[in-house]
């Protein structure tokens, strides 16, 4: 009898103890949580990470410029970043590598008011263009202007310090560059204004991935990354098949985001998530690096394999 009791106790202890503890993984976000991050939020909320044996912590940045730098310094596992930023930081010597894509199309755009003086890009001549961050936005605008025979001398650039929509609505500027087509257009409409977007990829700028996952270049062999990407892929397919259920999980996790702007941004962003996040389009990265070099944002074009790796 004593042996039977001992065996029963041992079995109960064994059943109560996980066979494998979940592996911790930190993901440093590029910005405050919003619908652009739907796949990772849903992967956490609906148990896709857990199914891969991961315990993922999503960390919003105090400074949006820091996540890739922190990962490069070994103070985080994965950073959500931007393809143009990756090219620039590789040029600066940061030890980073792409391992996956979150948003596979540009979100950046040039936005004007429908009722305003700009009906086509050529109408920008002599007008004021607001911007938030110099560098890539300048290059993007320059290429869009070039596509219609204009240059920087034909416009007046005004730094509006991230207040893109207010600057446009108030008439401070005639157009804004760097506005997200899935947010600013809706924000304008909610405020009673109708906006029109001009897309860089349709006006001379090579297509690029808006949001990507980067890790330290010496750690791409970490087996957690393949599990992370598998979970994100599963969550993205779930989003595609069950957008309403996924939205409910999203706002349950972040109830402060349950408003009209985020609800509409959710629907506008869904088609832009990478269905195969771990697949690398080498040609796309090569072409965009050449664009960056031509605009003197990087000094040279290095092989894609030095800063991007498919994780299997």
PDB file of C-alpha atoms in Angstrom:
ATOM      1  CA  UNK A   1       0.000   0.000   0.000  1.00  0.00           C
ATOM      2  CA  UNK A   2       2.811   2.421   0.914  1.00  0.00           C
ATOM      3  CA  UNK A   3       4.424   1.851  -2.492  1.00  0.00           C
ATOM      4  CA  UNK A   4       1.140   2.576  -4.235  1.00  0.00           C
ATOM      5  CA  UNK A   5       0.766   5.844  -2.292  1.00  0.00           C
ATOM      6  CA  UNK A   6       4.329   6.868  -3.127  1.00  0.00           C
ATOM      7  CA  UNK A   7       3.737   6.140  -6.816  1.00  0.00           C
ATOM      8  CA  UNK A   8       0.499   8.155  -6.777  1.00  0.00           C
ATOM      9  CA  UNK A   9       2.252  11.136  -5.150  1.00  0.00           C
ATOM     10  CA  UNK A  10       5.146  10.932  -7.609  1.00  0.00           C
ATOM     11  CA  UNK A  11       2.733  10.790 -10.552  1.00  0.00           C
ATOM     12  CA  UNK A  12       0.823  13.825  -9.267  1.00  0.00           C
ATOM     13  CA  UNK A  13       4.044  15.820  -8.870  1.00  0.00           C
ATOM     14  CA  UNK A  14       5.184  14.815 -12.341  1.00  0.00           C
ATOM     15  CA  UNK A  15       1.873  15.845 -13.907  1.00  0.00           C
ATOM     16  CA  UNK A  16       1.996  19.215 -12.138  1.00  0.00           C
ATOM     17  CA  UNK A  17       5.519  19.968 -13.407  1.00  0.00           C
ATOM     18  CA  UNK A  18       5.902  21.152 -17.036  1.00  0.00           C
ATOM     19  CA  UNK A  19       8.077  18.873 -19.126  1.00  0.00           C
ATOM     20  CA  UNK A  20       9.691  21.899 -20.761  1.00  0.00           C
ATOM     21  CA  UNK A  21       9.608  25.410 -19.364  1.00  0.00           C
ATOM     22  CA  UNK A  22       8.685  28.060 -21.918  1.00  0.00           C
ATOM     23  CA  UNK A  23      11.690  29.849 -23.410  1.00  0.00           C
ATOM     24  CA  UNK A  24      11.696  33.571 -22.717  1.00  0.00           C
ATOM     25  CA  UNK A  25      12.071  35.966 -25.642  1.00  0.00           C
ATOM     26  CA  UNK A  26      11.997  39.775 -25.617  1.00  0.00           C
ATOM     27  CA  UNK A  27      10.674  41.739 -28.579  1.00  0.00           C
ATOM     28  CA  UNK A  28      11.402  45.472 -28.596  1.00  0.00           C
ATOM     29  CA  UNK A  29       8.634  47.307 -30.436  1.00  0.00           C
ATOM     30  CA  UNK A  30       9.324  50.142 -32.851  1.00  0.00           C
ATOM     31  CA  UNK A  31       6.550  52.355 -31.439  1.00  0.00           C
ATOM     32  CA  UNK A  32       3.615  52.275 -29.061  1.00  0.00           C
ATOM     33  CA  UNK A  33       1.364  49.307 -29.739  1.00  0.00           C
ATOM     34  CA  UNK A  34      -1.046  49.827 -32.644  1.00  0.00           C
ATOM     35  CA  UNK A  35      -2.680  47.778 -35.443  1.00  0.00           C
ATOM     36  CA  UNK A  36       0.624  47.646 -37.358  1.00  0.00           C
ATOM     37  CA  UNK A  37       1.687  45.124 -34.710  1.00  0.00           C
ATOM     38  CA  UNK A  38      -1.388  42.900 -35.013  1.00  0.00           C
ATOM     39  CA  UNK A  39       0.430  39.619 -35.825  1.00  0.00           C
ATOM     40  CA  UNK A  40       2.659  39.728 -32.736  1.00  0.00           C
ATOM     41  CA  UNK A  41      -0.155  40.900 -30.459  1.00  0.00           C
ATOM     42  CA  UNK A  42      -2.484  38.171 -31.701  1.00  0.00           C
ATOM     43  CA  UNK A  43       0.300  35.567 -31.542  1.00  0.00           C
ATOM     44  CA  UNK A  44       0.635  36.354 -27.852  1.00  0.00           C
ATOM     45  CA  UNK A  45      -3.060  36.805 -27.063  1.00  0.00           C
ATOM     46  CA  UNK A  46      -4.263  33.676 -28.894  1.00  0.00           C
ATOM     47  CA  UNK A  47      -1.504  31.358 -27.668  1.00  0.00           C
ATOM     48  CA  UNK A  48       0.520  30.946 -30.871  1.00  0.00           C
ATOM     49  CA  UNK A  49       3.747  31.790 -29.060  1.00  0.00           C
ATOM     50  CA  UNK A  50       2.831  29.478 -26.223  1.00  0.00           C
ATOM     51  CA  UNK A  51       2.207  26.660 -28.704  1.00  0.00           C
ATOM     52  CA  UNK A  52       5.807  27.091 -29.896  1.00  0.00           C
ATOM     53  CA  UNK A  53       7.102  26.918 -26.333  1.00  0.00           C
ATOM     54  CA  UNK A  54       7.845  30.634 -26.106  1.00  0.00           C
ATOM     55  CA  UNK A  55       7.164  33.172 -23.390  1.00  0.00           C
ATOM     56  CA  UNK A  56       7.342  36.413 -25.368  1.00  0.00           C
ATOM     57  CA  UNK A  57       7.580  39.806 -23.700  1.00  0.00           C
ATOM     58  CA  UNK A  58       6.613  42.763 -25.915  1.00  0.00           C
ATOM     59  CA  UNK A  59       8.300  45.991 -24.799  1.00  0.00           C
ATOM     60  CA  UNK A  60       7.244  49.443 -26.005  1.00  0.00           C
ATOM     61  CA  UNK A  61      10.167  51.858 -26.453  1.00  0.00           C
ATOM     62  CA  UNK A  62      10.816  54.956 -24.387  1.00  0.00           C
ATOM     63  CA  UNK A  63      12.756  56.176 -27.440  1.00  0.00           C
ATOM     64  CA  UNK A  64      11.624  54.741 -30.815  1.00  0.00           C
ATOM     65  CA  UNK A  65      15.156  55.070 -32.187  1.00  0.00           C
ATOM     66  CA  UNK A  66      16.615  52.707 -29.599  1.00  0.00           C
ATOM     67  CA  UNK A  67      15.249  49.141 -30.193  1.00  0.00           C
ATOM     68  CA  UNK A  68      17.671  48.076 -32.977  1.00  0.00           C
ATOM     69  CA  UNK A  69      20.564  49.653 -31.086  1.00  0.00           C
ATOM     70  CA  UNK A  70      19.627  47.789 -27.923  1.00  0.00           C
ATOM     71  CA  UNK A  71      19.451  44.488 -29.815  1.00  0.00           C
ATOM     72  CA  UNK A  72      22.833  45.253 -31.379  1.00  0.00           C
ATOM     73  CA  UNK A  73      24.160  45.768 -27.849  1.00  0.00           C
ATOM     74  CA  UNK A  74      22.703  42.464 -26.651  1.00  0.00           C
ATOM     75  CA  UNK A  75      19.974  44.101 -24.553  1.00  0.00           C
ATOM     76  CA  UNK A  76      17.041  42.477 -26.332  1.00  0.00           C
ATOM     77  CA  UNK A  77      16.406  39.510 -28.606  1.00  0.00           C
ATOM     78  CA  UNK A  78      14.349  40.883 -31.517  1.00  0.00           C
ATOM     79  CA  UNK A  79      13.615  44.456 -32.549  1.00  0.00           C
ATOM     80  CA  UNK A  80      10.802  45.570 -34.818  1.00  0.00           C
ATOM     81  CA  UNK A  81      12.330  48.111 -37.168  1.00  0.00           C
ATOM     82  CA  UNK A  82      12.129  49.534 -40.699  1.00  0.00           C
ATOM     83  CA  UNK A  83      13.898  48.430 -43.867  1.00  0.00           C
ATOM     84  CA  UNK A  84      15.341  51.913 -44.603  1.00  0.00           C
ATOM     85  CA  UNK A  85      16.609  52.083 -41.010  1.00  0.00           C
ATOM     86  CA  UNK A  86      18.300  48.691 -41.347  1.00  0.00           C
ATOM     87  CA  UNK A  87      20.238  49.791 -44.439  1.00  0.00           C
ATOM     88  CA  UNK A  88      21.353  52.965 -42.679  1.00  0.00           C
ATOM     89  CA  UNK A  89      22.386  51.131 -39.510  1.00  0.00           C
ATOM     90  CA  UNK A  90      24.337  48.502 -41.433  1.00  0.00           C
ATOM     91  CA  UNK A  91      26.191  51.412 -43.050  1.00  0.00           C
ATOM     92  CA  UNK A  92      26.886  52.739 -39.526  1.00  0.00           C
ATOM     93  CA  UNK A  93      28.362  49.382 -38.539  1.00  0.00           C
ATOM     94  CA  UNK A  94      25.648  48.037 -36.237  1.00  0.00           C
ATOM     95  CA  UNK A  95      25.799  44.217 -35.991  1.00  0.00           C
ATOM     96  CA  UNK A  96      22.231  43.542 -37.136  1.00  0.00           C
ATOM     97  CA  UNK A  97      20.467  41.139 -39.488  1.00  0.00           C
ATOM     98  CA  UNK A  98      16.973  40.901 -40.931  1.00  0.00           C
ATOM     99  CA  UNK A  99      15.234  37.629 -40.079  1.00  0.00           C
ATOM    100  CA  UNK A 100      11.666  38.417 -41.080  1.00  0.00           C
ATOM    101  CA  UNK A 101       9.058  40.862 -42.333  1.00  0.00           C
ATOM    102  CA  UNK A 102       6.033  42.185 -40.467  1.00  0.00           C
ATOM    103  CA  UNK A 103       4.533  44.649 -42.988  1.00  0.00           C
ATOM    104  CA  UNK A 104       5.575  43.824 -46.544  1.00  0.00           C
ATOM    105  CA  UNK A 105       4.530  47.035 -48.331  1.00  0.00           C
ATOM    106  CA  UNK A 106       5.297  50.685 -47.697  1.00  0.00           C
ATOM    107  CA  UNK A 107       2.892  52.504 -45.404  1.00  0.00           C
ATOM    108  CA  UNK A 108       4.703  55.804 -45.876  1.00  0.00           C
ATOM    109  CA  UNK A 109       3.087  58.235 -48.286  1.00  0.00           C
ATOM    110  CA  UNK A 110       2.686  61.870 -49.269  1.00  0.00           C
ATOM    111  CA  UNK A 111      -0.751  63.128 -48.259  1.00  0.00           C
ATOM    112  CA  UNK A 112      -2.667  66.227 -49.309  1.00  0.00           C
ATOM    113  CA  UNK A 113      -6.217  67.462 -48.717  1.00  0.00           C
ATOM    114  CA  UNK A 114      -8.678  66.503 -51.425  1.00  0.00           C
ATOM    115  CA  UNK A 115     -10.065  70.039 -51.433  1.00  0.00           C
ATOM    116  CA  UNK A 116      -6.586  71.598 -51.481  1.00  0.00           C
ATOM    117  CA  UNK A 117      -4.470  73.015 -54.312  1.00  0.00           C
ATOM    118  CA  UNK A 118      -2.606  69.770 -55.084  1.00  0.00           C
ATOM    119  CA  UNK A 119      -4.410  67.412 -57.437  1.00  0.00           C
ATOM    120  CA  UNK A 120      -1.275  65.838 -58.924  1.00  0.00           C
ATOM    121  CA  UNK A 121       2.383  65.728 -57.893  1.00  0.00           C
ATOM    122  CA  UNK A 122       3.285  68.460 -60.369  1.00  0.00           C
ATOM    123  CA  UNK A 123       1.120  70.840 -58.320  1.00  0.00           C
ATOM    124  CA  UNK A 124       3.671  70.675 -55.494  1.00  0.00           C
ATOM    125  CA  UNK A 125       5.719  73.323 -57.286  1.00  0.00           C
ATOM    126  CA  UNK A 126       5.928  76.390 -55.042  1.00  0.00           C
ATOM    127  CA  UNK A 127       4.093  74.659 -52.188  1.00  0.00           C
ATOM    128  CA  UNK A 128       4.955  73.882 -48.548  1.00  0.00           C
ATOM    129  CA  UNK A 129       5.665  70.258 -47.601  1.00  0.00           C
ATOM    130  CA  UNK A 130       5.713  69.205 -43.957  1.00  0.00           C
ATOM    131  CA  UNK A 131       7.994  66.456 -42.654  1.00  0.00           C
ATOM    132  CA  UNK A 132       8.956  64.905 -39.336  1.00  0.00           C
ATOM    133  CA  UNK A 133      12.283  63.123 -39.837  1.00  0.00           C
ATOM    134  CA  UNK A 134      14.949  64.144 -42.319  1.00  0.00           C
ATOM    135  CA  UNK A 135      17.010  61.548 -44.163  1.00  0.00           C
ATOM    136  CA  UNK A 136      14.944  58.840 -45.790  1.00  0.00           C
ATOM    137  CA  UNK A 137      11.832  61.028 -45.979  1.00  0.00           C
ATOM    138  CA  UNK A 138      13.893  63.618 -47.854  1.00  0.00           C
ATOM    139  CA  UNK A 139      15.129  60.984 -50.299  1.00  0.00           C
ATOM    140  CA  UNK A 140      11.634  59.604 -50.789  1.00  0.00           C
ATOM    141  CA  UNK A 141      10.199  63.060 -51.447  1.00  0.00           C
ATOM    142  CA  UNK A 142      13.125  63.922 -53.733  1.00  0.00           C
ATOM    143  CA  UNK A 143      12.509  60.850 -55.876  1.00  0.00           C
ATOM    144  CA  UNK A 144       8.779  61.534 -56.063  1.00  0.00           C
ATOM    145  CA  UNK A 145       9.478  65.115 -57.138  1.00  0.00           C
ATOM    146  CA  UNK A 146      12.032  63.914 -59.671  1.00  0.00           C
ATOM    147  CA  UNK A 147       9.444  61.570 -61.203  1.00  0.00           C
ATOM    148  CA  UNK A 148       7.457  64.642 -62.326  1.00  0.00           C
ATOM    149  CA  UNK A 149      10.414  66.858 -63.244  1.00  0.00           C
ATOM    150  CA  UNK A 150      10.636  68.801 -59.979  1.00  0.00           C
ATOM    151  CA  UNK A 151      13.325  69.138 -57.307  1.00  0.00           C
ATOM    152  CA  UNK A 152      13.787  70.374 -53.753  1.00  0.00           C
ATOM    153  CA  UNK A 153      14.229  73.922 -55.028  1.00  0.00           C
ATOM    154  CA  UNK A 154      10.620  73.792 -56.186  1.00  0.00           C
ATOM    155  CA  UNK A 155       9.139  73.234 -52.704  1.00  0.00           C
ATOM    156  CA  UNK A 156       9.517  74.657 -49.205  1.00  0.00           C
ATOM    157  CA  UNK A 157      10.236  72.023 -46.546  1.00  0.00           C
ATOM    158  CA  UNK A 158       8.866  72.638 -43.041  1.00  0.00           C
ATOM    159  CA  UNK A 159       9.578  70.466 -39.997  1.00  0.00           C
ATOM    160  CA  UNK A 160       6.213  69.952 -38.284  1.00  0.00           C
ATOM    161  CA  UNK A 161       7.575  67.723 -35.483  1.00  0.00           C
ATOM    162  CA  UNK A 162       5.313  64.682 -36.000  1.00  0.00           C
ATOM    163  CA  UNK A 163       2.164  66.845 -36.098  1.00  0.00           C
ATOM    164  CA  UNK A 164       1.509  65.829 -39.706  1.00  0.00           C
ATOM    165  CA  UNK A 165      -2.277  65.808 -39.764  1.00  0.00           C
ATOM    166  CA  UNK A 166      -2.729  68.998 -37.674  1.00  0.00           C
ATOM    167  CA  UNK A 167      -0.231  70.863 -39.860  1.00  0.00           C
ATOM    168  CA  UNK A 168      -2.091  69.823 -42.997  1.00  0.00           C
ATOM    169  CA  UNK A 169      -5.568  70.562 -41.637  1.00  0.00           C
ATOM    170  CA  UNK A 170      -4.550  73.979 -40.303  1.00  0.00           C
ATOM    171  CA  UNK A 171      -3.079  75.051 -43.634  1.00  0.00           C
ATOM    172  CA  UNK A 172       0.427  75.366 -42.218  1.00  0.00           C
ATOM    173  CA  UNK A 173       1.562  73.144 -45.092  1.00  0.00           C
ATOM    174  CA  UNK A 174       0.042  72.005 -48.385  1.00  0.00           C
ATOM    175  CA  UNK A 175       1.275  68.418 -48.150  1.00  0.00           C
ATOM    176  CA  UNK A 176       2.984  66.098 -45.685  1.00  0.00           C
ATOM    177  CA  UNK A 177       5.582  63.414 -46.391  1.00  0.00           C
ATOM    178  CA  UNK A 178       6.005  60.433 -44.088  1.00  0.00           C
ATOM    179  CA  UNK A 179       2.305  60.104 -43.287  1.00  0.00           C
ATOM    180  CA  UNK A 180       1.034  56.558 -42.905  1.00  0.00           C
ATOM    181  CA  UNK A 181      -1.696  55.763 -45.398  1.00  0.00           C
ATOM    182  CA  UNK A 182      -3.409  53.414 -42.936  1.00  0.00           C
ATOM    183  CA  UNK A 183      -3.640  56.041 -40.166  1.00  0.00           C
ATOM    184  CA  UNK A 184      -3.378  59.652 -41.309  1.00  0.00           C
ATOM    185  CA  UNK A 185      -6.001  59.324 -44.058  1.00  0.00           C
ATOM    186  CA  UNK A 186      -8.506  57.990 -41.524  1.00  0.00           C
ATOM    187  CA  UNK A 187      -7.489  60.545 -38.919  1.00  0.00           C
ATOM    188  CA  UNK A 188      -8.191  63.331 -41.407  1.00  0.00           C
ATOM    189  CA  UNK A 189     -11.587  61.869 -42.274  1.00  0.00           C
ATOM    190  CA  UNK A 190     -12.565  61.544 -38.618  1.00  0.00           C
ATOM    191  CA  UNK A 191     -11.690  65.223 -38.225  1.00  0.00           C
ATOM    192  CA  UNK A 192     -13.976  66.100 -41.138  1.00  0.00           C
ATOM    193  CA  UNK A 193     -11.338  66.392 -43.862  1.00  0.00           C
ATOM    194  CA  UNK A 194     -10.803  64.156 -46.879  1.00  0.00           C
ATOM    195  CA  UNK A 195      -7.209  63.277 -47.702  1.00  0.00           C
ATOM    196  CA  UNK A 196      -5.538  61.907 -50.812  1.00  0.00           C
ATOM    197  CA  UNK A 197      -2.349  59.836 -50.722  1.00  0.00           C
ATOM    198  CA  UNK A 198       0.418  59.679 -53.312  1.00  0.00           C
ATOM    199  CA  UNK A 199       2.330  56.425 -52.946  1.00  0.00           C
ATOM    200  CA  UNK A 200       6.143  56.458 -53.212  1.00  0.00           C
ATOM    201  CA  UNK A 201       6.236  52.988 -54.810  1.00  0.00           C
ATOM    202  CA  UNK A 202       4.069  54.329 -57.635  1.00  0.00           C
ATOM    203  CA  UNK A 203       6.194  57.434 -58.106  1.00  0.00           C
ATOM    204  CA  UNK A 204       9.801  56.393 -58.535  1.00  0.00           C
ATOM    205  CA  UNK A 205      10.726  54.900 -55.150  1.00  0.00           C
ATOM    206  CA  UNK A 206      11.614  51.165 -55.120  1.00  0.00           C
ATOM    207  CA  UNK A 207       9.137  49.122 -53.097  1.00  0.00           C
ATOM    208  CA  UNK A 208      10.315  48.266 -49.586  1.00  0.00           C
ATOM    209  CA  UNK A 209       9.176  46.487 -46.440  1.00  0.00           C
ATOM    210  CA  UNK A 210       7.770  48.961 -43.932  1.00  0.00           C
ATOM    211  CA  UNK A 211       8.279  46.876 -40.785  1.00  0.00           C
ATOM    212  CA  UNK A 212      10.778  44.070 -40.229  1.00  0.00           C
ATOM    213  CA  UNK A 213      12.314  41.925 -37.485  1.00  0.00           C
ATOM    214  CA  UNK A 214      16.030  42.324 -36.784  1.00  0.00           C
ATOM    215  CA  UNK A 215      18.392  40.465 -34.439  1.00  0.00           C
ATOM    216  CA  UNK A 216      22.062  40.553 -33.570  1.00  0.00           C
ATOM    217  CA  UNK A 217      23.954  39.252 -36.596  1.00  0.00           C
ATOM    218  CA  UNK A 218      25.871  36.689 -34.532  1.00  0.00           C
ATOM    219  CA  UNK A 219      22.713  35.141 -33.056  1.00  0.00           C
ATOM    220  CA  UNK A 220      20.724  34.134 -36.117  1.00  0.00           C
ATOM    221  CA  UNK A 221      21.245  30.482 -35.192  1.00  0.00           C
ATOM    222  CA  UNK A 222      19.178  30.893 -32.018  1.00  0.00           C
ATOM    223  CA  UNK A 223      16.408  28.248 -32.337  1.00  0.00           C
ATOM    224  CA  UNK A 224      13.901  30.556 -30.648  1.00  0.00           C
ATOM    225  CA  UNK A 225      13.790  32.743 -33.749  1.00  0.00           C
ATOM    226  CA  UNK A 226      12.426  30.000 -35.991  1.00  0.00           C
ATOM    227  CA  UNK A 227       9.739  29.321 -33.381  1.00  0.00           C
ATOM    228  CA  UNK A 228       8.928  33.018 -33.163  1.00  0.00           C
ATOM    229  CA  UNK A 229       8.495  33.328 -36.931  1.00  0.00           C
ATOM    230  CA  UNK A 230       6.385  30.166 -37.082  1.00  0.00           C
ATOM    231  CA  UNK A 231       4.061  31.613 -34.433  1.00  0.00           C
ATOM    232  CA  UNK A 232       3.853  34.968 -36.216  1.00  0.00           C
ATOM    233  CA  UNK A 233       3.033  33.233 -39.503  1.00  0.00           C
ATOM    234  CA  UNK A 234       0.274  31.215 -37.849  1.00  0.00           C
ATOM    235  CA  UNK A 235      -1.111  34.362 -36.217  1.00  0.00           C
ATOM    236  CA  UNK A 236      -1.071  36.226 -39.542  1.00  0.00           C
ATOM    237  CA  UNK A 237      -3.084  33.482 -41.221  1.00  0.00           C
ATOM    238  CA  UNK A 238      -5.493  33.555 -38.270  1.00  0.00           C
ATOM    239  CA  UNK A 239      -5.827  37.326 -38.747  1.00  0.00           C
ATOM    240  CA  UNK A 240      -6.601  36.807 -42.414  1.00  0.00           C
ATOM    241  CA  UNK A 241      -9.202  34.113 -41.773  1.00  0.00           C
ATOM    242  CA  UNK A 242     -10.756  35.560 -38.620  1.00  0.00           C
ATOM    243  CA  UNK A 243     -10.286  39.360 -38.618  1.00  0.00           C
ATOM    244  CA  UNK A 244     -13.146  40.080 -36.220  1.00  0.00           C
ATOM    245  CA  UNK A 245     -12.096  37.486 -33.663  1.00  0.00           C
ATOM    246  CA  UNK A 246      -8.515  38.720 -33.937  1.00  0.00           C
ATOM    247  CA  UNK A 247      -9.647  42.317 -33.389  1.00  0.00           C
ATOM    248  CA  UNK A 248     -11.506  41.251 -30.260  1.00  0.00           C
ATOM    249  CA  UNK A 249      -8.351  39.599 -28.928  1.00  0.00           C
ATOM    250  CA  UNK A 250      -6.340  42.724 -29.780  1.00  0.00           C
ATOM    251  CA  UNK A 251      -8.598  45.158 -27.914  1.00  0.00           C
ATOM    252  CA  UNK A 252      -9.005  42.759 -25.010  1.00  0.00           C
ATOM    253  CA  UNK A 253      -5.238  42.989 -24.595  1.00  0.00           C
ATOM    254  CA  UNK A 254      -5.187  46.773 -25.250  1.00  0.00           C
ATOM    255  CA  UNK A 255      -8.650  48.169 -24.405  1.00  0.00           C
ATOM    256  CA  UNK A 256      -7.404  51.757 -24.729  1.00  0.00           C
ATOM    257  CA  UNK A 257      -7.075  51.173 -28.501  1.00  0.00           C
ATOM    258  CA  UNK A 258     -10.747  50.323 -28.985  1.00  0.00           C
ATOM    259  CA  UNK A 259     -11.759  53.401 -30.980  1.00  0.00           C
ATOM    260  CA  UNK A 260     -12.763  54.303 -34.533  1.00  0.00           C
ATOM    261  CA  UNK A 261      -9.269  55.259 -35.703  1.00  0.00           C
ATOM    262  CA  UNK A 262      -7.671  51.986 -34.634  1.00  0.00           C
ATOM    263  CA  UNK A 263     -10.642  49.904 -35.775  1.00  0.00           C
ATOM    264  CA  UNK A 264     -10.424  51.329 -39.284  1.00  0.00           C
ATOM    265  CA  UNK A 265      -6.630  51.179 -39.301  1.00  0.00           C
ATOM    266  CA  UNK A 266      -6.943  47.495 -38.393  1.00  0.00           C
ATOM    267  CA  UNK A 267      -8.971  46.782 -41.537  1.00  0.00           C
ATOM    268  CA  UNK A 268      -6.688  48.926 -43.727  1.00  0.00           C
ATOM    269  CA  UNK A 269      -3.539  47.198 -42.479  1.00  0.00           C
ATOM    270  CA  UNK A 270      -4.654  43.555 -42.671  1.00  0.00           C
ATOM    271  CA  UNK A 271      -3.772  43.083 -46.382  1.00  0.00           C
ATOM    272  CA  UNK A 272      -0.251  44.391 -45.820  1.00  0.00           C
ATOM    273  CA  UNK A 273       1.041  41.838 -43.326  1.00  0.00           C
ATOM    274  CA  UNK A 274       3.621  39.366 -44.623  1.00  0.00           C
ATOM    275  CA  UNK A 275       1.956  35.962 -44.995  1.00  0.00           C
ATOM    276  CA  UNK A 276       5.407  34.344 -45.179  1.00  0.00           C
ATOM    277  CA  UNK A 277       7.358  36.486 -42.712  1.00  0.00           C
ATOM    278  CA  UNK A 278      10.568  34.455 -42.918  1.00  0.00           C
ATOM    279  CA  UNK A 279      10.831  34.647 -46.732  1.00  0.00           C
ATOM    280  CA  UNK A 280      13.446  37.059 -48.058  1.00  0.00           C
ATOM    281  CA  UNK A 281      13.122  38.911 -51.380  1.00  0.00           C
ATOM    282  CA  UNK A 282      16.802  39.469 -52.101  1.00  0.00           C
ATOM    283  CA  UNK A 283      16.103  41.497 -55.232  1.00  0.00           C
ATOM    284  CA  UNK A 284      13.886  43.916 -53.334  1.00  0.00           C
ATOM    285  CA  UNK A 285      16.601  44.543 -50.743  1.00  0.00           C
ATOM    286  CA  UNK A 286      19.288  44.920 -53.396  1.00  0.00           C
ATOM    287  CA  UNK A 287      17.244  47.460 -55.371  1.00  0.00           C
ATOM    288  CA  UNK A 288      16.404  49.472 -52.291  1.00  0.00           C
ATOM    289  CA  UNK A 289      20.032  49.501 -51.128  1.00  0.00           C
ATOM    290  CA  UNK A 290      20.990  50.895 -54.525  1.00  0.00           C
ATOM    291  CA  UNK A 291      18.360  53.607 -54.086  1.00  0.00           C
ATOM    292  CA  UNK A 292      19.749  54.451 -50.643  1.00  0.00           C
ATOM    293  CA  UNK A 293      23.284  54.646 -52.045  1.00  0.00           C
ATOM    294  CA  UNK A 294      22.207  56.793 -54.988  1.00  0.00           C
ATOM    295  CA  UNK A 295      20.705  59.248 -52.501  1.00  0.00           C
ATOM    296  CA  UNK A 296      23.857  59.206 -50.337  1.00  0.00           C
ATOM    297  CA  UNK A 297      22.061  57.679 -47.366  1.00  0.00           C
ATOM    298  CA  UNK A 298      24.589  54.837 -47.325  1.00  0.00           C
ATOM    299  CA  UNK A 299      28.132  54.812 -48.617  1.00  0.00           C
ATOM    300  CA  UNK A 300      28.112  51.525 -50.525  1.00  0.00           C
ATOM    301  CA  UNK A 301      25.905  48.628 -51.506  1.00  0.00           C
ATOM    302  CA  UNK A 302      26.968  45.496 -49.657  1.00  0.00           C
ATOM    303  CA  UNK A 303      25.748  41.934 -50.356  1.00  0.00           C
ATOM    304  CA  UNK A 304      22.265  41.280 -48.988  1.00  0.00           C
ATOM    305  CA  UNK A 305      23.580  38.153 -47.278  1.00  0.00           C
ATOM    306  CA  UNK A 306      25.631  40.331 -44.919  1.00  0.00           C
ATOM    307  CA  UNK A 307      22.519  41.853 -43.330  1.00  0.00           C
ATOM    308  CA  UNK A 308      19.645  39.457 -44.033  1.00  0.00           C
ATOM    309  CA  UNK A 309      19.204  35.728 -43.413  1.00  0.00           C
ATOM    310  CA  UNK A 310      16.301  33.343 -43.859  1.00  0.00           C
ATOM    311  CA  UNK A 311      15.702  31.372 -40.679  1.00  0.00           C
ATOM    312  CA  UNK A 312      14.683  27.744 -41.168  1.00  0.00           C
TER     313      UNK A 312
END
